[in-house]
Tab-separated table of C-alpha atoms and ligand atoms in Angstrom:
chain	number	residue	atom	x	y	z
T	1	GLU	CA	-60.926	-94.010	21.534
T	2	LYS	CA	-62.752	-90.783	21.423
T	3	ALA	CA	-65.122	-92.507	19.317
T	4	GLY	CA	-65.412	-89.641	17.038
T	5	TYR	CA	-65.849	-86.870	19.851
T	6	LYS	CA	-63.419	-84.165	20.129
T	7	HIS	CA	-62.799	-84.762	24.033
T	8	PHE	CA	-63.428	-87.884	26.456
T	9	MET	CA	-65.675	-85.546	28.380
T	10	ALA	CA	-67.861	-84.894	25.117
T	11	LYS	CA	-67.788	-88.653	24.707
T	12	GLU	CA	-68.976	-89.520	28.307
T	13	ILE	CA	-71.479	-86.856	28.767
T	14	ALA	CA	-73.382	-88.375	25.938
T	15	GLU	CA	-72.555	-91.803	26.686
T	16	GLN	CA	-75.061	-91.206	29.807
T	17	PRO	CA	-78.338	-92.426	28.539
T	18	VAL	CA	-76.430	-95.761	27.433
T	19	VAL	CA	-74.772	-96.000	30.670
T	20	LEU	CA	-77.569	-95.247	32.889
T	21	ALA	CA	-79.762	-97.761	31.272
T	22	ASP	CA	-77.416	-100.135	31.789
T	23	ALA	CA	-77.383	-99.387	35.485
T	24	LEU	CA	-80.928	-99.541	36.147
T	25	LYS	CA	-81.335	-102.749	33.976
T	26	HIS	CA	-78.949	-104.363	36.526
T	27	TYR	CA	-80.365	-103.306	39.736
T	28	THR	CA	-83.910	-103.757	38.270
T	29	SER	CA	-86.345	-106.478	36.766
T	30	ALA	CA	-88.216	-105.737	33.943
T	31	ARG	CA	-91.299	-106.265	36.222
T	32	GLY	CA	-90.509	-103.049	37.622
T	33	THR	CA	-88.754	-104.435	40.957
T	34	LEU	CA	-85.627	-103.575	42.662
T	35	GLU	CA	-82.912	-106.319	42.562
T	36	LEU	CA	-80.336	-105.213	45.158
T	37	PRO	CA	-78.352	-107.819	46.725
T	38	GLU	CA	-79.968	-109.031	49.943
T	39	ALA	CA	-76.758	-107.595	52.138
T	40	LEU	CA	-78.136	-103.987	50.957
T	41	SER	CA	-80.724	-104.620	54.009
T	42	PHE	CA	-82.131	-101.470	55.877
T	43	LYS	CA	-83.944	-103.425	58.119
T	44	GLY	CA	-82.429	-102.093	61.431
T	45	ILE	CA	-80.771	-99.675	60.188
T	46	ASP	CA	-81.217	-96.026	61.849
T	47	ARG	CA	-79.374	-93.906	59.900
T	48	VAL	CA	-77.174	-93.797	56.820
T	49	THR	CA	-74.089	-91.591	56.816
T	50	LEU	CA	-72.648	-90.403	53.672
T	51	VAL	CA	-68.915	-89.866	52.740
T	52	ALA	CA	-67.270	-88.783	49.975
T	53	CYS	CA	-65.182	-86.078	48.188
T	54	GLY	CA	-65.865	-83.399	45.284
T	55	THR	CA	-68.261	-84.436	42.578
T	56	ALA	CA	-69.277	-87.689	44.799
T	57	SER	CA	-69.942	-85.940	47.731
T	58	TYR	CA	-72.817	-83.814	45.779
T	59	ALA	CA	-74.095	-87.108	44.359
T	60	CYS	CA	-74.254	-87.905	48.125
T	61	HIS	CA	-76.016	-84.299	49.207
T	62	VAL	CA	-78.515	-85.184	46.752
T	63	ALA	CA	-79.163	-88.815	47.805
T	64	LYS	CA	-79.511	-87.144	51.717
T	65	TYR	CA	-82.776	-85.718	50.510
T	66	TRP	CA	-84.153	-88.987	48.932
T	67	PHE	CA	-83.595	-90.885	51.987
T	68	GLU	CA	-85.214	-88.461	53.824
T	69	GLN	CA	-88.071	-87.698	52.017
T	70	ILE	CA	-88.679	-91.334	50.046
T	71	ALA	CA	-87.464	-93.610	53.120
T	72	GLY	CA	-88.085	-91.219	56.268
T	73	LEU	CA	-84.698	-92.392	57.110
T	74	PRO	CA	-82.426	-89.912	58.781
T	75	ALA	CA	-79.306	-88.883	56.533
T	76	GLU	CA	-76.142	-87.143	57.001
T	77	VAL	CA	-73.133	-86.086	54.352
T	78	ASP	CA	-69.775	-85.195	55.121
T	79	VAL	CA	-66.561	-84.787	52.854
T	80	ALA	CA	-64.149	-87.462	53.494
T	81	SER	CA	-61.265	-85.036	54.372
T	82	GLU	CA	-63.544	-83.576	57.359
T	83	PHE	CA	-65.392	-86.648	58.681
T	84	ARG	CA	-62.004	-88.253	59.191
T	85	TYR	CA	-60.620	-86.016	61.268
T	86	ARG	CA	-63.670	-85.100	63.256
T	87	ASP	CA	-65.359	-87.327	66.114
T	88	PRO	CA	-68.311	-88.335	64.283
T	89	VAL	CA	-70.911	-89.569	66.335
T	90	LEU	CA	-72.056	-92.672	65.153
T	91	SER	CA	-74.848	-94.994	65.771
T	92	PRO	CA	-74.044	-98.495	66.133
T	93	ALA	CA	-77.149	-99.171	64.232
T	94	SER	CA	-75.852	-97.124	61.445
T	95	MET	CA	-74.925	-97.881	57.684
T	96	ALA	CA	-71.961	-96.176	56.061
T	97	VAL	CA	-71.916	-95.289	52.630
T	98	PHE	CA	-68.684	-94.292	50.714
T	99	VAL	CA	-69.074	-92.999	46.880
T	100	SER	CA	-66.208	-92.826	45.015
T	101	GLN	CA	-65.519	-93.403	41.171
T	102	SER	CA	-62.307	-94.489	41.394
T	103	GLY	CA	-62.481	-96.313	44.612
T	104	GLU	CA	-59.019	-94.912	45.572
T	105	THR	CA	-59.341	-91.700	46.528
T	106	ALA	CA	-57.093	-91.328	50.115
T	107	ASP	CA	-59.041	-89.387	52.139
T	108	THR	CA	-62.357	-91.377	51.326
T	109	LEU	CA	-60.679	-94.785	52.026
T	110	ALA	CA	-59.151	-93.353	55.507
T	111	ALA	CA	-62.878	-92.135	56.261
T	112	LEU	CA	-63.919	-95.701	55.982
T	113	ARG	CA	-61.237	-97.330	57.504
T	114	HIS	CA	-61.938	-94.667	60.495
T	115	VAL	CA	-65.795	-96.311	60.741
T	116	LYS	CA	-65.583	-99.756	59.572
T	117	GLU	CA	-65.874	-101.276	63.537
T	118	LYS	CA	-68.191	-98.749	64.706
T	119	VAL	CA	-71.495	-98.906	62.259
T	120	ALA	CA	-73.817	-101.941	61.282
T	121	ARG	CA	-72.424	-101.842	57.916
T	122	VAL	CA	-70.005	-100.432	55.274
T	123	VAL	CA	-71.750	-100.049	51.884
T	124	SER	CA	-69.248	-98.595	49.051
T	125	VAL	CA	-70.978	-96.962	45.434
T	126	VAL	CA	-67.924	-97.165	43.156
T	127	ASN	CA	-67.492	-97.166	39.197
T	128	VAL	CA	-63.994	-99.518	40.055
T	129	PRO	CA	-65.082	-102.843	41.609
T	130	THR	CA	-61.571	-103.995	41.955
T	131	SER	CA	-60.610	-100.657	43.785
T	132	SER	CA	-59.506	-100.341	47.538
T	133	ILE	CA	-62.934	-99.291	48.447
T	134	ALA	CA	-64.835	-101.554	47.078
T	135	ARG	CA	-62.402	-104.274	48.643
T	136	GLU	CA	-62.769	-102.706	52.379
T	137	SER	CA	-66.400	-102.431	52.122
T	138	ASP	CA	-68.779	-105.151	53.543
T	139	LEU	CA	-70.750	-104.518	50.239
T	140	ALA	CA	-70.121	-102.661	47.054
T	141	LEU	CA	-72.288	-101.605	44.468
T	142	PRO	CA	-70.726	-100.705	41.085
T	143	ILE	CA	-72.292	-98.101	39.225
T	144	LEU	CA	-71.518	-99.428	35.923
T	145	ALA	CA	-70.838	-96.486	33.962
T	146	GLY	CA	-67.717	-97.614	32.197
T	147	VAL	CA	-64.079	-96.400	32.326
T	148	GLU	CA	-64.355	-92.467	32.844
T	149	VAL	CA	-61.504	-90.707	31.268
T	150	GLY	CA	-62.087	-86.881	31.540
T	151	VAL	CA	-60.814	-85.870	35.014
T	152	ALA	CA	-64.026	-83.879	35.343
T	153	SER	CA	-66.692	-86.400	36.355
T	154	THR	CA	-69.948	-86.847	34.001
T	155	LYS	CA	-71.182	-90.281	33.575
T	156	ALA	CA	-70.125	-91.250	37.053
T	157	PHE	CA	-72.151	-88.562	38.580
T	158	THR	CA	-75.378	-89.625	37.011
T	159	CYS	CA	-74.637	-92.969	37.627
T	160	GLN	CA	-73.733	-92.735	41.623
T	161	LEU	CA	-77.254	-90.719	41.517
T	162	THR	CA	-78.789	-93.618	39.841
T	163	VAL	CA	-77.441	-96.282	42.239
T	164	LEU	CA	-78.095	-93.934	45.467
T	165	ALA	CA	-81.750	-93.284	44.154
T	166	LEU	CA	-82.164	-97.330	44.043
T	167	MET	CA	-80.598	-97.341	47.384
T	168	ALA	CA	-82.929	-94.859	48.875
T	169	LEU	CA	-85.797	-96.894	47.274
T	170	LYS	CA	-84.627	-100.025	48.649
T	171	ALA	CA	-84.834	-98.363	52.389
T	172	ALA	CA	-87.856	-97.286	51.755
T	173	GLN	CA	-88.983	-100.643	50.897
T	174	ASP	CA	-87.416	-102.305	53.589
T	175	ARG	CA	-88.954	-99.757	56.261
T	176	GLY	CA	-92.324	-100.085	54.760
T	177	THR	CA	-92.629	-96.498	54.161
T	178	ILE	CA	-93.650	-97.116	50.109
T	179	ASP	CA	-96.338	-98.833	48.944
T	180	ALA	CA	-96.086	-101.218	45.595
T	181	ALA	CA	-97.526	-98.623	43.522
T	182	THR	CA	-95.210	-95.906	44.222
T	183	LEU	CA	-92.708	-97.833	44.180
T	184	ALA	CA	-93.214	-98.797	40.675
T	185	ARG	CA	-93.905	-95.212	39.543
T	186	ARG	CA	-90.767	-94.029	40.862
T	187	LEU	CA	-88.866	-96.849	39.067
T	188	GLU	CA	-90.711	-96.073	35.898
T	189	ASP	CA	-90.137	-92.285	36.537
T	190	LEU	CA	-86.197	-93.500	36.783
T	191	ARG	CA	-86.377	-95.921	33.506
T	192	ALA	CA	-87.829	-92.441	31.941
T	193	LEU	CA	-84.496	-90.986	32.511
T	194	PRO	CA	-82.465	-92.107	29.645
T	195	GLY	CA	-84.728	-90.981	27.158
T	196	LEU	CA	-85.004	-87.367	28.806
T	197	MET	CA	-81.360	-87.354	28.698
T	198	ASN	CA	-81.256	-87.883	25.155
T	199	ALA	CA	-83.633	-84.921	24.502
T	200	ALA	CA	-81.080	-82.862	27.154
T	201	LEU	CA	-78.229	-83.274	24.749
T	202	GLY	CA	-80.068	-82.201	22.141
T	203	LEU	CA	-79.483	-78.870	23.886
T	204	SER	CA	-75.902	-78.839	22.971
T	205	ASP	CA	-75.867	-76.345	20.391
T	206	PRO	CA	-77.829	-73.701	22.100
T	207	ILE	CA	-75.762	-74.338	25.213
T	208	ALA	CA	-72.547	-73.760	22.969
T	209	ARG	CA	-73.916	-70.507	21.797
T	210	ILE	CA	-74.603	-69.385	25.398
T	211	ALA	CA	-71.295	-70.305	26.403
T	212	LYS	CA	-69.958	-67.811	24.145
T	213	ASP	CA	-70.932	-65.059	26.705
T	214	LEU	CA	-70.434	-67.123	29.972
T	215	ALA	CA	-66.809	-67.703	28.860
T	216	LYS	CA	-66.479	-63.345	29.355
T	217	ALA	CA	-67.582	-63.424	32.836
T	218	GLN	CA	-65.282	-63.670	35.721
T	219	ASP	CA	-67.700	-65.315	38.040
T	220	ILE	CA	-70.836	-67.012	37.909
T	221	LEU	CA	-73.536	-68.308	40.223
T	222	PHE	CA	-75.799	-71.297	40.126
T	223	LEU	CA	-78.716	-71.402	42.275
T	224	GLY	CA	-80.931	-74.251	42.609
T	225	ARG	CA	-83.410	-75.468	45.702
T	226	GLY	CA	-84.075	-78.852	47.502
T	227	PRO	CA	-82.369	-81.647	45.489
T	228	MET	CA	-81.268	-79.198	43.209
T	229	PHE	CA	-79.283	-77.348	45.636
T	230	PRO	CA	-76.627	-79.785	45.580
T	231	LEU	CA	-76.883	-79.878	41.606
T	232	ALA	CA	-76.064	-76.065	41.698
T	233	LEU	CA	-72.708	-76.745	44.036
T	234	GLU	CA	-71.839	-79.512	41.192
T	235	GLY	CA	-72.609	-77.287	38.223
T	236	ALA	CA	-70.409	-74.633	39.839
T	237	LEU	CA	-67.616	-77.296	40.250
T	238	LYS	CA	-67.802	-78.626	37.125
T	239	LEU	CA	-67.418	-74.855	35.264
T	240	LYS	CA	-64.722	-73.922	37.350
T	241	GLU	CA	-62.785	-77.065	37.025
T	242	ILE	CA	-62.328	-76.775	33.454
T	243	SER	CA	-62.993	-73.417	32.543
T	244	TYR	CA	-60.988	-71.862	35.782
T	245	ILE	CA	-64.122	-69.105	35.900
T	246	HIS	CA	-64.960	-68.526	39.418
T	247	ALA	CA	-68.203	-70.199	40.117
T	248	GLU	CA	-70.230	-70.704	43.301
T	249	GLY	CA	-73.545	-72.590	44.284
T	250	TYR	CA	-75.815	-71.486	46.129
T	251	ALA	CA	-79.129	-72.790	47.748
T	252	SER	CA	-81.467	-70.114	46.423
T	253	GLY	CA	-82.850	-69.188	49.937
T	254	GLU	CA	-79.650	-68.205	50.854
T	255	LEU	CA	-78.784	-65.507	48.196
T	256	LYS	CA	-80.586	-62.638	50.271
T	257	HIS	CA	-78.111	-63.756	52.916
T	258	GLY	CA	-75.240	-62.488	51.390
T	259	PRO	CA	-74.409	-63.631	47.963
T	260	ILE	CA	-76.871	-60.948	46.353
T	261	ALA	CA	-74.193	-58.298	47.316
T	262	LEU	CA	-72.257	-59.829	44.471
T	263	ILE	CA	-74.774	-59.388	41.753
T	264	ASP	CA	-74.449	-57.085	38.822
T	265	ALA	CA	-74.813	-57.143	34.983
T	266	ALA	CA	-71.429	-58.559	35.006
T	267	VAL	CA	-72.294	-62.100	36.735
T	268	PRO	CA	-74.375	-64.632	35.120
T	269	VAL	CA	-76.656	-66.040	37.552
T	270	ILE	CA	-77.777	-69.853	36.217
T	271	VAL	CA	-81.044	-71.165	37.971
T	272	LEU	CA	-81.833	-74.545	37.619
T	273	ALA	CA	-85.359	-74.702	38.603
T	274	PRO	CA	-87.758	-77.445	36.952
T	275	LYS	CA	-91.464	-76.830	37.806
T	276	ASP	CA	-91.628	-78.685	41.092
T	277	ALA	CA	-93.326	-77.532	44.435
T	278	LEU	CA	-90.762	-74.850	45.184
T	279	PHE	CA	-90.860	-73.320	42.064
T	280	ASP	CA	-92.314	-70.127	42.657
T	281	LYS	CA	-89.960	-69.902	45.894
T	282	THR	CA	-87.132	-69.976	43.452
T	283	VAL	CA	-88.839	-67.649	40.849
T	284	SER	CA	-89.105	-65.098	43.252
T	285	ASN	CA	-85.345	-65.600	44.158
T	286	MET	CA	-84.844	-65.145	40.449
T	287	GLN	CA	-86.788	-61.857	40.434
T	288	GLU	CA	-84.281	-60.376	43.170
T	289	VAL	CA	-81.652	-60.981	40.846
T	290	MET	CA	-83.045	-59.397	37.759
T	291	ALA	CA	-84.328	-56.138	39.945
T	292	ARG	CA	-80.153	-55.824	40.071
T	293	ASN	CA	-79.604	-56.101	36.565
T	294	GLY	CA	-78.348	-59.732	37.215
T	295	LYS	CA	-78.618	-61.671	34.017
T	296	VAL	CA	-80.430	-64.949	34.421
T	297	LEU	CA	-79.974	-68.099	32.310
T	298	LEU	CA	-82.944	-70.255	33.750
T	299	LEU	CA	-82.847	-73.832	33.103
T	300	SER	CA	-86.531	-75.331	33.670
T	301	ASP	CA	-89.285	-77.327	31.797
T	302	ALA	CA	-91.738	-75.789	29.237
T	303	GLU	CA	-93.992	-74.740	32.089
T	304	GLY	CA	-91.746	-73.274	34.069
T	305	VAL	CA	-90.293	-71.171	31.239
T	306	GLU	CA	-93.387	-70.020	30.109
T	307	THR	CA	-94.087	-68.845	33.557
T	308	ALA	CA	-91.195	-67.157	34.515
T	309	ALA	CA	-89.244	-66.290	31.084
T	310	GLN	CA	-90.119	-62.698	31.551
T	311	GLY	CA	-87.118	-60.724	32.137
T	312	THR	CA	-84.248	-63.373	32.146
T	313	TRP	CA	-81.439	-62.944	29.789
T	314	LYS	CA	-81.762	-66.770	27.953
T	315	THR	CA	-83.652	-69.794	28.884
T	316	LEU	CA	-83.034	-73.378	28.292
T	317	THR	CA	-86.180	-76.122	28.072
T	318	LEU	CA	-85.978	-79.048	29.336
T	319	PRO	CA	-88.702	-82.033	28.929
T	320	PRO	CA	-90.625	-82.431	31.909
T	321	VAL	CA	-89.059	-84.812	34.855
T	322	ALA	CA	-90.234	-86.496	37.978
T	323	PRO	CA	-89.026	-83.417	40.402
T	324	LEU	CA	-87.558	-86.174	42.693
T	325	TRP	CA	-85.198	-87.508	39.616
T	326	ALA	CA	-84.508	-83.979	38.267
T	327	PRO	CA	-80.858	-83.668	39.494
T	328	ILE	CA	-80.093	-86.548	37.345
T	329	LEU	CA	-81.423	-85.102	33.896
T	330	TYR	CA	-80.243	-81.650	34.632
T	331	ALA	CA	-76.725	-82.885	35.393
T	332	ILE	CA	-76.818	-82.695	31.618
T	333	PRO	CA	-77.174	-79.381	30.483
T	334	ALA	CA	-74.908	-78.168	33.820
T	335	GLN	CA	-72.244	-80.749	32.059
T	336	LEU	CA	-72.516	-79.266	28.610
T	337	LEU	CA	-72.444	-75.321	30.205
T	338	ALA	CA	-68.802	-76.350	31.823
T	339	TYR	CA	-68.171	-78.078	28.570
T	340	HIS	CA	-69.017	-75.574	25.951
T	341	THR	CA	-67.577	-72.760	28.320
T	342	ALA	CA	-64.183	-74.315	28.268
T	343	ILE	CA	-64.064	-75.012	24.566
T	344	ALA	CA	-65.042	-70.745	24.078
T	345	LYS	CA	-62.431	-70.272	26.583
T	346	GLY	CA	-59.614	-72.815	24.832
T	347	THR	CA	-58.739	-74.845	27.971
T	348	ASP	CA	-57.658	-78.251	28.238
T	349	VAL	CA	-60.935	-79.777	28.928
T	350	ASP	CA	-59.875	-83.443	29.532
T	351	GLN	CA	-56.775	-82.496	31.414
T	352	PRO	CA	-57.329	-79.357	33.493
T	353	ARG	CA	-54.595	-77.836	35.138
T	354	ASN	CA	-53.455	-78.707	38.681
T	355	LEU	CA	-55.859	-81.379	38.755
T	356	ALA	CA	-55.532	-85.497	38.449
T	357	LYS	CA	-58.375	-88.302	37.830
T	358	SER	CA	-57.453	-90.295	41.131
T	359	VAL	CA	-56.554	-88.421	44.172
T	360	THR	CA	-54.068	-90.693	45.820
T	361	VAL	CA	-52.718	-88.124	48.056
T	362	GLU	CA	-53.775	-86.664	51.106
X	1	F6R	C1	-64.836	-83.498	39.982
X	1	F6R	C2	-64.160	-84.626	40.317
X	1	F6R	C3	-63.707	-84.734	41.439
X	1	F6R	C4	-63.754	-86.240	41.883
X	1	F6R	C5	-62.862	-86.510	43.375
X	1	F6R	C6	-63.675	-87.606	44.067
X	1	F6R	O1	-65.324	-83.484	38.717
X	1	F6R	O2	-63.593	-85.499	39.580
X	1	F6R	O3	-64.240	-83.755	42.439
X	1	F6R	O4	-65.334	-86.438	42.055
X	1	F6R	O5	-61.917	-86.262	43.189
X	1	F6R	O6	-62.815	-88.617	43.564
X	1	F6R	P1	-63.827	-90.281	43.305
X	1	F6R	O7	-64.914	-90.103	42.706
X	1	F6R	O8	-62.467	-91.099	42.307
X	1	F6R	O9	-63.546	-90.633	44.769
């Protein structure tokens, strides 16, 4: 069942180029157009409200940047357990999007029921098309990741991101905020991801070596900016889930507002920073860490590593990627860091303590 891999998690990490390519093939045409259901129309929609739990909520958090930047559409994100007990001020012209791998998460399902009659459309992004969340939404978009067995979500996360990226492009198309050439280029950039992910999977050995050191840490920080900020949150969640090391993700710019007090030589800081428009800002945050003897692991592309490697503890070089879609690619090294750190610590990767694959209790 594990197809020669030691753990389901390793298998599911490795499957990502293939399942991502499947999802892209399903929702786009070879001519480079979007093939999303008509019912997904964003015409007349004035806002998207994205709701989920855990890893799926971080996918929503990334998508917020996309809906805003690509489609100029206001987007808000909340975790289901808060959303359902708040009195969210919803526009009747809004689209509510529920993201769930299992489609059975109790809080997410309750949140869906909470808004069902109050919004224009309820869309779900699910891995299990027969699930409760899929059945109770107006439209369900399967992420086509295939069965995910490892408790820590990996391939479902990147497939959720892919479907959300396509939704943001559809929103832009429906709202007339993207021209045909830009849309074609963005789709081409998405189609490049499976190949880039294969290259990222090649970092497994160097990551395993770095993980031997990370396994000795008590606390680890992850930093990212823009759409890489939610990926920092996801990297931290993955690591704490399976290695039981305390980890936190922060927006790079928030460092100086508190967490910098934690920095000393014993706290590794993992910086997720492709060479995008905000790279220099992140590098200056990184330098603040190094000035306090912090141990920086920089993940960037060759250009970024060349510019900023000085003074870092270690670097990992990823292939260059369209900055918008970078969280999808950088998810792979984030997952591998968690995986190999857990292996180095000898914890149960596929069945971490206290966790269940599907959280059907509130
Ligand atoms: C983390 C993880 C959880 C789930 C969360 C939501 O690796 O797996 O945080 O993402 O419990 O589950 P679903 O997506 O099934 O609603």
